[in-house]
Amino acid sequence: MRTGGGRPPRAADMKKDVRILLVGEPRVGKTSLIMSLVSEEFPEEVPPRAEEITIPADVTPERVPTHIVDYSGNEYSLVGEANVICIVYAVNNKHSIDKVGVTFFHYSWFQWSTSKVDPQLPLILVGNKSDLVEYSSMETILPIMNQYTEIETCVECSAKNLKNISELFYYAQKAVLHPTGPLYCPEEKEMKPACIKALTRIFKISDQDNDGTLNDAELNFFQRICFNTPLAPQALEDVKNVVRKHISDGVADSGLTLKGFLFLHTLFIQRGRHETTWTVLRRFGYDDDLDLTPEYLFPLLKIPPDCTTELNHHAYLFLQSTFDKHDLDRDCALSPDELKDLFKVFPYIPWGPDVNNTVCTNERGWITYQGFLSQWTLTTYLDVQRCLEYLGYLGYSILTEQESQASAITVTRDKKIDLQKKQTQRNVFRCNVIGMKSCGKSGVLQALLGRNLMRQKKIREDHKSYYAINTVYVYGQEKYLLLHDISESEFLTEAEIICDVVCLVYDVSNPKSFEYCARIFKQHFMDSRIPCLIIAAKSDLHEVKQEYSISPTDFCRKHKMPPPQAFTCNTADAPSRDIFVKLTTMAMYPEDHYRDRLSRDMGHTDRIENLRKIWVFLKTAFHARLRCMCTCNRCTFCICQNFLNSDLLQSVKNKIFTAVLNRHVTQADLKSSTFWLRASFGATVFAVLGFAMYKALLKQR
């Protein structure tokens, strides 16, 4: 991948080609100028009109193909196709000079009567046949230039002795690729507001320590990324001296101020070095209208289905430096003024008041460092194109010297691959929070941000957010958990189902609350591989019986889910984060959860079979050593057999089966040595009692 630290952007990056149209009165030398340029000698015989000439890109200074067209007659369509118009007059012919104003009038009328002509189309006055006079026509032509601001410049030349021929077409090309119009107002003799706004943004991006000046290191970095050449120490000092000479506050503390920076570019434009300013503007993503180009703001980024987008390590380092740059009081939080200063490089304020209720803030409601990174993580996950746009405004590709801000994004692999490999590379997990209105979903979201009920009551209704994001540590790994509050509805949309884990919330104090969770689970998640967790919210209140066929605990047992998790945010300190760790763990290892559900289904059958085998074994053990195989009903064997088949013992057996099968054996139990010790002890006691009974019966016999 080529980094942005290579060659500086050329105008050819913005224009595919340049079309130069030569107009003027007959016999002023339009055709001769074209013929002299091509053949590098004055033609003895001049045709009535020259054919269109194309100069290849590799022989032009700006490396862009250039087309030169000779205008003849009333071919107005040629005017609409032109990028620049050269109005040619003969310096020895006063009539042709007077006609310049008429030609411009016809051009203005055509421009007004049709929409095919660019209103900012540059014009160049060309005084030909300068070899026939010993004086300049500039004094005569100057009033016309002052009258029409569209005129970029005036060039006097001679097709006969080739004077200024190459310069003429170079200026014409330059007028297209580096136009003065968008940058400078000749009447006011100052830069236009749009140009000042763009250069101010460039200055703020380049001021990496945010001290209001560009120091030597920042100026050198700016010079290198724009022109691919650093400035020598003496050259830097010379630039500052030029600024000091003209304005008093252009240099401060040995650094170039914003006023000094703008003055330098005004000076470049006034001295005809528009290309310097345009090179800077285009390097920072601007087009000819001084708007940031779509190619700059929205670089190509392919995202396959079932993949998500996250910020990579380099992006987080950039955002960390951006935060530090604007956290002037070093309190690890951005005050409203600091946040406003950060967004000065944006054309609008991108974050509303709801952001403060989406991420972590301090006691004063200011976004903390963790909250700042969380909001960027949220934007990247939900709307990666907007994230690319925001990074573009901050100058990510320029400051990191990358080709585009797409290099800040990691596209995760398909979730199906994660399930197959039983591990994930993702760092952001989405949890959809579902439940009836007023069941406590907002409390769950705000609890993720460490806010108890008292702090939640201070949130204005119009500032509420349907999202919350924060970091959660799972097995020592830092992950982002993104909670999304799904509005209550009869059926969920496909977009509302897509997530990594589902949190079903019901209010323990509302008897009708659980029914909605159960219905949504059966409709959308019962046969899904998406793990689900039921939250019994407002657990500090009196719990009432839910108006549903079975209790929430039995519902979870029936559908092989973890039991309902009691939760409340009515605490003195920050609410417990246990449920968020559990949700994140379930999202990270969904296959384990799915296998656990399957194992519970299969385990139910397996336990029945195992108990049956144990029962058969015990029955055999009672009379394994007996030799009598008769059916007299009087010997020990027959007495034992009758006892084992009696209704009393069958009833005891069924109760034991029921007690064992109804016990909720978790995956942790199966891995616990204590559980197996108890099971072994019970089986041993049962065998000993059976053997004692056998001995007693044998002794009676």
XYZ file of C-alpha atoms in Angstrom:
701
model
C 0.000 0.000 0.000
C 1.430 3.335 -1.050
C 1.532 5.871 1.757
C 0.648 9.514 1.417
C 4.242 10.484 2.079
C 5.193 9.831 -1.575
C 4.880 12.390 -4.326
C 2.715 15.447 -3.658
C -0.620 15.469 -5.477
C -0.525 16.990 -8.947
C -3.290 18.861 -10.640
C -3.532 15.901 -12.983
C -5.022 14.014 -10.074
C -7.963 16.390 -10.257
C -8.282 16.979 -14.051
C -8.235 14.303 -16.746
C -7.302 16.750 -19.492
C -7.271 20.441 -20.440
C -9.056 21.998 -23.444
C -7.730 25.390 -24.603
C -9.872 27.368 -27.039
C -8.370 30.273 -29.057
C -10.902 32.937 -30.144
C -10.542 36.390 -31.659
C -11.027 38.522 -34.752
C -9.907 37.169 -38.150
C -6.220 37.572 -39.069
C -4.986 38.183 -35.510
C -2.816 35.031 -35.654
C -4.779 32.362 -33.776
C -3.865 29.607 -36.236
C -0.249 30.801 -36.491
C 0.177 30.509 -32.733
C -0.932 26.862 -32.797
C 1.217 26.017 -35.838
C 4.292 27.686 -34.311
C 3.875 25.772 -31.071
C 3.640 22.423 -32.852
C 6.377 22.881 -35.488
C 8.558 25.246 -33.417
C 8.847 27.512 -36.459
C 6.685 30.100 -38.134
C 4.650 28.528 -40.959
C 5.086 30.070 -44.415
C 1.570 29.059 -45.391
C -1.137 29.323 -42.783
C -4.365 27.337 -43.305
C -7.724 29.014 -42.648
C -8.037 26.949 -39.493
C -5.807 24.513 -37.584
C -7.012 21.064 -36.710
C -7.402 20.217 -33.034
C -3.978 19.545 -31.507
C -3.418 17.119 -28.635
C -0.256 17.415 -26.567
C 0.537 14.181 -24.666
C 0.708 14.257 -20.874
C 4.380 13.282 -20.713
C 5.526 16.479 -22.464
C 3.497 18.928 -20.359
C 4.755 20.354 -17.048
C 1.663 19.189 -15.137
C 1.567 15.737 -16.750
C -1.939 16.179 -18.111
C -3.096 15.812 -21.764
C -3.790 19.189 -23.361
C -6.082 19.838 -26.332
C -5.722 23.104 -28.309
C -8.696 24.117 -30.446
C -8.806 26.866 -33.115
C -12.171 28.640 -33.091
C -13.694 29.681 -36.384
C -17.204 30.790 -37.252
C -20.152 30.294 -34.927
C -19.256 26.961 -33.330
C -20.650 27.843 -29.907
C -20.478 24.212 -28.776
C -16.688 24.546 -28.632
C -17.078 27.223 -25.967
C -19.087 24.861 -23.774
C -16.387 22.169 -24.060
C -13.468 24.486 -23.247
C -11.662 24.639 -19.880
C -9.962 27.958 -20.685
C -10.474 30.566 -23.431
C -7.600 32.591 -24.925
C -8.875 35.848 -26.482
C -6.288 36.743 -29.136
C -5.716 40.255 -30.486
C -2.977 41.850 -32.599
C -0.923 44.412 -30.685
C -0.410 46.413 -33.888
C -4.115 46.572 -34.662
C -6.127 48.934 -32.472
C -9.369 47.671 -33.991
C -8.664 44.133 -32.747
C -7.843 45.504 -29.288
C -11.167 47.331 -29.190
C -12.886 44.107 -30.228
C -11.599 42.340 -27.099
C -14.386 43.952 -25.074
C -16.948 42.962 -27.718
C -15.654 39.384 -27.719
C -15.975 39.275 -23.976
C -19.517 40.657 -24.238
C -20.464 37.851 -26.672
C -18.917 35.312 -24.331
C -20.844 36.725 -21.351
C -24.105 36.605 -23.322
C -23.472 33.000 -24.352
C -22.626 32.134 -20.769
C -25.863 33.725 -19.564
C -28.028 32.082 -22.256
C -26.775 28.529 -21.741
C -25.908 26.336 -18.788
C -23.104 24.550 -20.671
C -20.435 27.091 -19.747
C -18.721 27.025 -16.361
C -19.298 30.433 -14.713
C -15.735 30.251 -13.347
C -14.199 29.519 -16.756
C -10.838 31.356 -16.812
C -9.931 33.779 -19.620
C -6.487 34.825 -20.888
C -5.744 37.815 -23.107
C -3.119 37.108 -25.784
C -1.430 40.017 -27.592
C 0.082 38.482 -30.767
C 2.454 40.027 -33.351
C 4.578 41.779 -30.732
C 7.470 41.581 -33.229
C 5.795 44.268 -35.361
C 5.845 46.989 -32.698
C 8.396 48.365 -30.278
C 5.931 49.184 -27.538
C 3.678 47.243 -25.168
C -0.105 47.136 -25.370
C -0.471 46.565 -21.638
C -1.472 50.150 -20.866
C -4.301 49.857 -23.369
C -5.431 46.447 -22.217
C -5.179 47.068 -18.458
C -8.612 48.814 -18.141
C -10.253 45.767 -19.748
C -8.510 43.445 -17.266
C -9.701 45.585 -14.368
C -13.240 45.540 -15.722
C -13.511 41.753 -16.092
C -12.269 39.768 -13.090
C -12.536 36.484 -15.002
C -9.357 37.425 -16.901
C -6.469 35.558 -15.304
C -3.577 37.299 -17.060
C -2.365 38.894 -20.286
C 0.539 37.554 -22.368
C 2.223 39.361 -25.246
C 3.829 37.016 -27.774
C 4.903 36.571 -31.370
C 4.101 33.553 -33.528
C 6.763 34.642 -36.012
C 9.816 34.679 -33.737
C 8.278 32.189 -31.203
C 8.395 34.720 -28.379
C 6.420 33.525 -25.290
C 4.603 30.826 -27.282
C 5.320 28.036 -24.794
C 4.635 30.411 -21.899
C 1.247 31.287 -23.397
C 0.002 27.699 -23.358
C 1.636 27.022 -19.994
C -0.326 29.928 -18.481
C -3.479 28.659 -20.156
C -2.931 25.203 -18.677
C -2.085 26.722 -15.321
C -5.286 28.810 -15.358
C -7.269 25.579 -15.559
C -5.285 23.473 -13.110
C -4.540 26.279 -10.649
C -7.327 28.838 -11.110
C -7.232 32.147 -9.283
C -11.013 32.581 -9.094
C -11.792 30.267 -6.162
C -8.828 31.579 -4.151
C -8.528 35.314 -4.547
C -10.621 38.432 -5.038
C -8.631 40.993 -7.123
C -10.945 43.883 -6.214
C -10.516 43.348 -2.473
C -6.920 42.127 -2.902
C -7.470 39.362 -0.394
C -8.336 35.674 -0.312
C -11.933 34.578 -0.559
C -13.753 33.275 2.556
C -13.907 29.683 1.251
C -10.143 29.666 0.715
C -9.510 31.127 4.183
C -11.788 28.476 5.731
C -9.970 25.627 3.950
C -6.501 26.932 4.836
C -7.578 27.473 8.460
C -8.613 23.819 8.699
C -5.264 22.809 7.185
C -3.445 24.949 9.744
C -5.340 23.401 12.674
C -4.639 19.868 11.441
C -0.949 20.692 10.993
C -0.741 22.277 14.466
C -0.262 18.908 16.137
C 0.345 20.232 19.657
C -2.584 22.684 19.403
C -0.572 25.651 20.700
C -1.758 28.019 17.954
C 1.548 28.104 16.042
C 3.439 25.888 13.619
C 6.867 25.218 15.084
C 9.862 24.147 12.992
C 9.068 20.433 13.290
C 5.437 20.984 12.263
C 6.457 23.240 9.366
C 8.939 20.640 8.158
C 6.321 17.887 8.365
C 3.857 20.092 6.475
C 6.457 20.848 3.804
C 7.346 17.179 3.396
C 3.795 15.819 3.071
C 2.783 18.580 0.626
C 5.922 18.985 -1.479
C 7.949 15.892 -0.569
C 10.897 18.081 0.400
C 11.873 19.342 3.867
C 12.956 22.928 4.431
C 16.515 23.742 5.490
C 16.824 25.623 8.808
C 17.891 28.800 7.000
C 14.965 28.536 4.591
C 12.583 28.241 7.546
C 14.075 31.352 9.110
C 13.821 33.229 5.808
C 10.115 32.405 5.569
C 9.526 33.706 9.106
C 11.495 36.878 8.357
C 9.304 37.587 5.325
C 6.225 37.248 7.514
C 7.741 39.385 10.312
C 8.533 42.104 7.798
C 4.927 42.475 6.635
C 2.748 41.677 9.686
C 3.510 42.054 13.379
C 1.628 39.025 14.739
C 2.525 36.550 12.009
C 5.216 34.853 14.111
C 4.965 34.046 17.833
C 7.381 32.079 20.009
C 9.403 31.171 16.909
C 6.309 29.606 15.362
C 4.127 30.633 12.432
C 0.665 31.807 13.530
C -2.553 31.360 11.579
C -2.320 34.997 10.404
C 1.204 34.381 9.185
C 0.166 31.167 7.443
C -2.689 32.922 5.611
C -0.432 35.857 4.710
C 2.104 33.532 3.067
C -0.561 32.020 0.820
C -1.907 35.462 -0.054
C 1.618 36.412 -1.053
C 1.979 33.282 -3.211
C -1.252 34.079 -5.060
C -0.402 37.748 -5.559
C 2.962 36.756 -7.049
C 1.323 34.326 -9.470
C 2.324 31.152 -7.619
C -1.177 29.765 -7.361
C 0.138 26.245 -7.821
C 1.729 26.379 -4.359
C -1.581 27.005 -2.634
C -3.416 24.528 -4.865
C -0.865 21.804 -4.127
C -1.524 22.266 -0.401
C -5.297 22.321 -0.856
C -5.369 19.197 -3.006
C -3.049 17.324 -0.647
C -5.629 17.929 2.079
C -8.500 16.647 -0.093
C -9.999 19.781 -1.692
C -11.354 20.068 -5.242
C -11.571 23.100 -7.532
C -14.648 24.372 -5.662
C -12.785 24.088 -2.339
C -15.001 21.231 -1.181
C -13.553 18.014 0.182
C -13.817 15.390 -2.543
C -15.922 12.231 -2.095
C -12.825 10.190 -2.966
C -11.037 11.744 0.004
C -13.886 11.476 2.510
C -15.237 8.084 1.423
C -12.424 5.830 0.201
C -13.353 2.416 -1.146
C -13.858 -0.187 1.582
C -15.297 -3.614 0.795
C -17.315 -5.246 3.580
C -18.515 -8.821 2.881
C -21.794 -10.095 4.396
C -21.762 -11.232 8.042
C -18.641 -9.150 8.689
C -18.317 -6.159 11.000
C -16.025 -3.129 11.050
C -13.720 -2.101 13.876
C -10.931 0.402 14.422
C -7.451 -1.064 14.393
C -4.541 -0.324 16.706
C -3.176 2.516 14.546
C -6.558 4.242 14.516
C -6.798 4.096 18.320
C -3.295 5.591 18.600
C -4.351 8.431 16.285
C -7.525 9.066 18.299
C -5.526 8.981 21.511
C -3.197 11.696 20.180
C -6.235 13.686 18.978
C -7.779 13.488 22.455
C -4.510 14.519 24.138
C -4.129 17.398 21.680
C -7.438 18.939 22.760
C -7.467 17.950 26.460
C -5.708 21.183 27.398
C -6.340 20.929 31.167
C -5.193 17.280 31.247
C -8.202 16.068 33.263
C -8.792 13.058 30.957
C -12.121 14.545 29.823
C -13.170 16.949 27.076
C -15.088 19.994 28.278
C -17.707 21.523 25.941
C -15.168 24.165 24.826
C -12.457 21.561 24.222
C -14.895 19.421 22.242
C -15.965 22.459 20.215
C -12.324 23.209 19.450
C -11.790 19.627 18.272
C -14.731 19.894 15.880
C -13.527 23.145 14.279
C -12.018 21.080 11.461
C -15.513 19.656 10.748
C -18.084 21.483 8.598
C -20.658 20.744 11.319
C -20.844 19.452 14.909
C -21.130 15.661 14.498
C -22.090 14.712 18.065
C -25.353 15.651 19.717
C -26.259 15.717 23.439
C -27.318 12.044 23.279
C -23.644 11.031 22.981
C -23.132 11.983 26.632
C -25.670 9.273 27.528
C -24.150 6.729 25.144
C -20.613 6.648 26.556
C -18.847 7.204 29.860
C -18.633 10.732 31.250
C -17.214 12.246 34.409
C -19.275 13.740 37.246
C -19.704 16.969 35.255
C -21.062 15.136 32.224
C -17.929 15.601 30.110
C -16.852 12.789 27.814
C -13.903 10.908 29.254
C -10.998 9.398 27.357
C -12.648 5.971 27.508
C -15.940 7.485 26.387
C -14.218 9.249 23.483
C -12.755 5.987 22.172
C -16.056 4.182 22.790
C -18.016 6.667 20.669
C -15.582 6.232 17.774
C -15.877 2.455 18.181
C -19.674 2.732 18.083
C -19.619 4.890 14.940
C -17.240 2.484 13.206
C -19.446 -0.511 14.040
C -22.813 1.044 13.118
C -21.863 3.382 10.240
C -18.331 2.887 8.939
C -18.820 5.397 6.099
C -19.523 8.121 8.625
C -16.433 7.084 10.555
C -14.331 7.384 7.379
C -15.810 10.842 6.808
C -14.999 11.978 10.360
C -11.433 10.642 10.162
C -11.073 12.518 6.877
C -12.041 15.791 8.549
C -9.401 15.129 11.226
C -6.756 14.529 8.547
C -6.052 10.904 9.462
C -4.483 9.890 6.140
C -2.259 12.994 6.123
C -0.993 12.873 9.689
C -0.438 9.107 9.602
C 0.925 9.259 6.031
C -1.460 6.576 4.808
C -3.151 6.364 1.436
C -6.599 6.871 2.964
C -8.487 6.529 6.223
C -9.638 3.078 5.064
C -6.326 1.869 6.514
C -7.773 2.647 9.985
C -10.515 0.033 9.611
C -10.371 -3.697 10.267
C -13.044 -5.786 8.563
C -13.672 -8.851 10.721
C -14.014 -12.294 9.220
C -17.337 -14.004 8.598
C -19.075 -14.989 11.824
C -19.609 -18.511 10.449
C -15.830 -18.973 10.422
C -15.684 -17.895 14.070
C -18.275 -20.554 14.921
C -16.385 -23.205 12.989
C -13.050 -22.353 14.603
C -14.714 -21.880 18.014
C -12.837 -18.630 18.540
C -13.310 -15.031 17.483
C -11.019 -12.180 16.507
C -13.682 -9.556 17.130
C -13.365 -6.893 19.792
C -16.860 -5.367 19.563
C -19.986 -7.374 20.422
C -23.540 -6.235 19.922
C -26.261 -7.067 22.427
C -29.885 -6.285 21.605
C -31.826 -5.412 24.768
C -35.471 -6.464 24.382
C -38.427 -5.983 26.686
C -41.677 -4.151 27.300
C -41.724 -0.406 27.707
C -40.727 0.722 31.221
C -39.370 -2.708 32.107
C -35.914 -1.311 32.925
C -34.039 -1.493 29.605
C -32.739 2.082 29.897
C -31.484 1.238 33.361
C -29.521 -1.691 31.958
C -27.973 0.536 29.266
C -26.984 3.252 31.719
C -25.674 0.704 34.224
C -23.124 -0.360 31.605
C -21.793 3.204 31.850
C -21.576 2.943 35.653
C -24.641 5.105 36.392
C -27.003 4.234 39.218
C -30.667 5.183 39.381
C -29.948 8.556 40.987
C -27.724 9.653 38.066
C -30.153 8.243 35.521
C -32.984 10.430 36.822
C -30.981 13.529 35.840
C -31.025 12.590 32.119
C -33.334 14.769 30.041
C -35.925 12.928 27.959
C -34.759 14.535 24.691
C -31.136 13.599 25.454
C -31.786 9.876 25.929
C -29.924 7.377 23.772
C -30.910 3.976 22.443
C -27.286 2.855 22.535
C -24.655 2.385 25.224
C -21.097 1.160 24.769
C -18.269 0.496 27.191
C -15.351 -1.846 27.723
C -15.751 -5.167 29.519
C -12.947 -7.484 30.599
C -13.399 -11.173 29.824
C -10.604 -13.536 30.862
C -8.229 -10.562 30.997
C -9.129 -9.356 27.485
C -10.605 -5.896 26.912
C -13.704 -6.063 24.712
C -16.388 -3.540 23.780
C -19.996 -4.394 24.631
C -22.542 -2.442 22.603
C -26.088 -2.429 23.996
C -28.992 -1.497 21.719
C -32.405 -0.774 23.204
C -34.996 -2.364 20.869
C -38.369 -0.631 20.976
C -41.360 -2.750 21.934
C -43.237 -4.179 18.944
C -45.305 -7.259 18.057
C -42.648 -8.569 15.670
C -38.976 -7.687 15.354
C -37.472 -6.700 12.017
C -34.573 -8.631 10.543
C -32.208 -5.797 11.477
C -33.398 -5.957 15.112
C -32.609 -9.668 15.291
C -29.014 -9.432 14.050
C -26.690 -9.350 17.056
C -24.163 -11.434 18.981
C -26.219 -11.940 22.140
C -29.776 -11.146 23.273
C -30.724 -9.641 26.618
C -34.400 -10.209 27.456
C -35.489 -7.866 30.264
C -38.624 -8.116 32.393
C -39.803 -6.155 35.423
C -40.173 -8.370 38.510
C -42.796 -5.958 39.897
C -44.996 -6.072 36.776
C -46.954 -9.360 36.378
C -47.428 -8.824 32.619
C -43.784 -8.092 31.853
C -42.339 -11.574 31.323
C -44.947 -12.686 28.784
C -43.486 -10.319 26.151
C -39.965 -11.716 26.632
C -41.221 -15.290 26.344
C -43.183 -14.501 23.187
C -40.269 -12.736 21.482
C -37.934 -15.580 22.427
C -40.239 -18.195 20.914
C -40.824 -16.140 17.756
C -37.223 -15.301 16.936
C -34.597 -16.969 19.124
C -35.822 -20.388 20.270
C -34.274 -22.167 17.263
C -31.455 -19.677 16.794
C -27.798 -20.057 17.678
C -27.797 -16.569 19.179
C -27.283 -16.923 22.949
C -29.958 -15.388 25.162
C -29.933 -14.206 28.769
C -33.020 -13.219 30.767
C -32.657 -10.285 33.181
C -35.001 -9.898 36.142
C -34.832 -6.100 36.375
C -35.794 -3.932 39.360
C -34.942 -6.795 41.690
C -34.920 -4.348 44.639
C -38.720 -4.121 44.339
C -41.251 -6.688 45.586
C -41.381 -9.598 43.151
C -44.830 -10.612 41.923
C -45.944 -13.764 40.132
C -45.750 -13.391 36.367
C -48.968 -13.968 34.416
C -47.517 -16.712 32.260
C -48.041 -20.459 32.088
C -44.731 -21.187 33.827
C -42.372 -19.140 35.958
C -39.309 -17.413 34.424
C -37.053 -19.934 36.196
C -38.972 -22.909 34.792
C -39.044 -21.232 31.368
C -35.247 -20.970 31.391
C -34.912 -24.585 32.539
C -37.310 -25.768 29.861
C -35.423 -23.955 27.079
C -32.009 -24.859 28.495
C -30.997 -21.258 29.246
C -29.149 -19.855 32.270
C -31.540 -18.952 35.089
C -32.879 -15.355 35.228
C -30.278 -12.863 36.458
C -31.468 -10.529 39.196
C -30.483 -6.940 38.464
C -31.060 -3.492 39.925
C -29.510 -0.096 39.293
C -30.994 1.326 42.514
C -27.657 1.192 44.322
C -25.546 3.651 46.270
C -22.530 3.130 44.015
C -22.221 1.980 40.428
C -24.444 -1.030 39.608
C -22.943 -4.499 39.356
C -21.205 -5.337 36.077
C -21.628 -9.115 36.423
C -24.385 -9.383 33.821
C -22.277 -7.447 31.286
C -19.353 -9.819 31.765
C -21.748 -12.749 31.323
C -23.308 -11.217 28.185
C -19.912 -10.504 26.643
C -18.687 -14.007 27.449
C -21.771 -15.520 25.818
C -21.205 -13.330 22.749
C -17.539 -14.347 22.551
C -18.284 -18.061 22.894
C -21.738 -18.606 21.365
C -20.898 -22.170 20.301
C -20.258 -23.136 23.920
C -23.690 -21.814 24.842
C -25.296 -23.686 21.944
C -23.463 -26.908 22.831
C -24.540 -26.438 26.443
C -28.174 -26.270 25.361
C -27.734 -29.379 23.218
C -25.901 -31.202 26.008
C -28.777 -30.477 28.359
C -31.221 -31.974 25.868
C -28.999 -34.971 25.223
C -27.984 -35.187 28.898
C -31.616 -35.644 29.907
C -31.812 -38.848 27.817
C -28.327 -39.957 28.800
C -29.126 -39.706 32.523
C -32.225 -41.850 32.059
C -30.196 -44.498 30.269
C -27.393 -44.359 32.844
C -29.821 -44.686 35.748
C -31.506 -47.623 34.022
C -28.124 -49.359 33.673
C -27.296 -48.673 37.327
C -30.669 -50.079 38.387
C -30.133 -53.231 36.337
C -26.637 -53.557 37.818
C -27.949 -53.219 41.372
C -30.686 -55.749 40.731
C -28.070 -58.176 39.443
C -25.747 -57.444 42.388
C -28.443 -58.468 44.878
C -28.445 -62.035 43.718
C -25.280 -62.402 41.646
C -23.894 -65.014 44.034
C -27.111 -66.999 44.381
C -27.159 -70.364 42.707
C -30.883 -71.057 42.957
C -32.706 -70.263 39.677
C -36.123 -71.690 40.573
C -39.486 -69.936 40.741
C -40.771 -71.432 43.979
C -41.285 -68.056 45.660
C -39.843 -69.550 48.872
C -36.073 -69.495 48.323
C -33.854 -66.432 48.908
C -33.536 -65.730 45.209
C -37.265 -65.645 44.685
C -37.856 -63.506 47.767
C -35.265 -60.945 46.574
C -36.677 -60.975 43.062
C -40.181 -60.380 44.345
C -38.948 -57.546 46.544
C -37.135 -55.833 43.662
C -40.255 -56.064 41.519
C -42.603 -54.937 44.277
C -44.742 -51.776 43.928
C -43.054 -50.244 46.965
C -39.554 -50.457 45.538
C -40.717 -49.390 42.064
C -42.270 -46.283 43.659
C -38.997 -45.503 45.471
C -37.095 -46.011 42.207
C -39.357 -43.591 40.308
C -38.971 -40.917 42.981
C -35.178 -41.240 42.822
C -35.286 -40.956 39.016
C -37.497 -37.863 39.235
C -35.295 -36.183 41.842
C -32.145 -36.755 39.804
C -33.615 -35.764 36.451
C -35.281 -32.603 37.735
C -32.036 -31.382 39.252
C -30.533 -28.638 37.028
C -27.049 -29.999 36.333
C -24.858 -27.290 34.886
C -21.712 -27.620 32.813
C -19.782 -26.521 35.883
C -21.317 -29.371 37.910
C -20.147 -31.931 35.395
C -16.606 -30.623 35.746
C -16.777 -30.512 39.563
C -15.115 -33.274 41.590
C -17.507 -32.529 44.494
C -20.513 -33.363 42.317
C -19.102 -36.734 41.282
C -18.018 -37.498 44.859
C -21.602 -36.997 46.035
C -22.930 -39.142 43.198
C -20.480 -41.949 43.963
C -21.258 -41.783 47.669
C -24.989 -42.036 47.001
C -24.549 -45.034 44.724
C -22.339 -46.740 47.342
C -24.883 -46.175 50.124
C -27.630 -47.549 47.925
C -25.558 -50.669 47.142
C -24.635 -51.245 50.813
C -28.271 -50.963 51.920
C -29.290 -53.379 49.227
C -26.600 -55.836 50.226
C -27.609 -55.552 53.933
C -31.190 -56.275 53.004
C -30.043 -59.298 51.057
C -28.047 -60.612 54.092
C -31.003 -60.088 56.401
C -33.320 -62.017 54.146
C -30.735 -64.770 53.745
C -30.335 -65.115 57.533
C -34.107 -65.400 57.988
C -34.123 -68.120 55.400
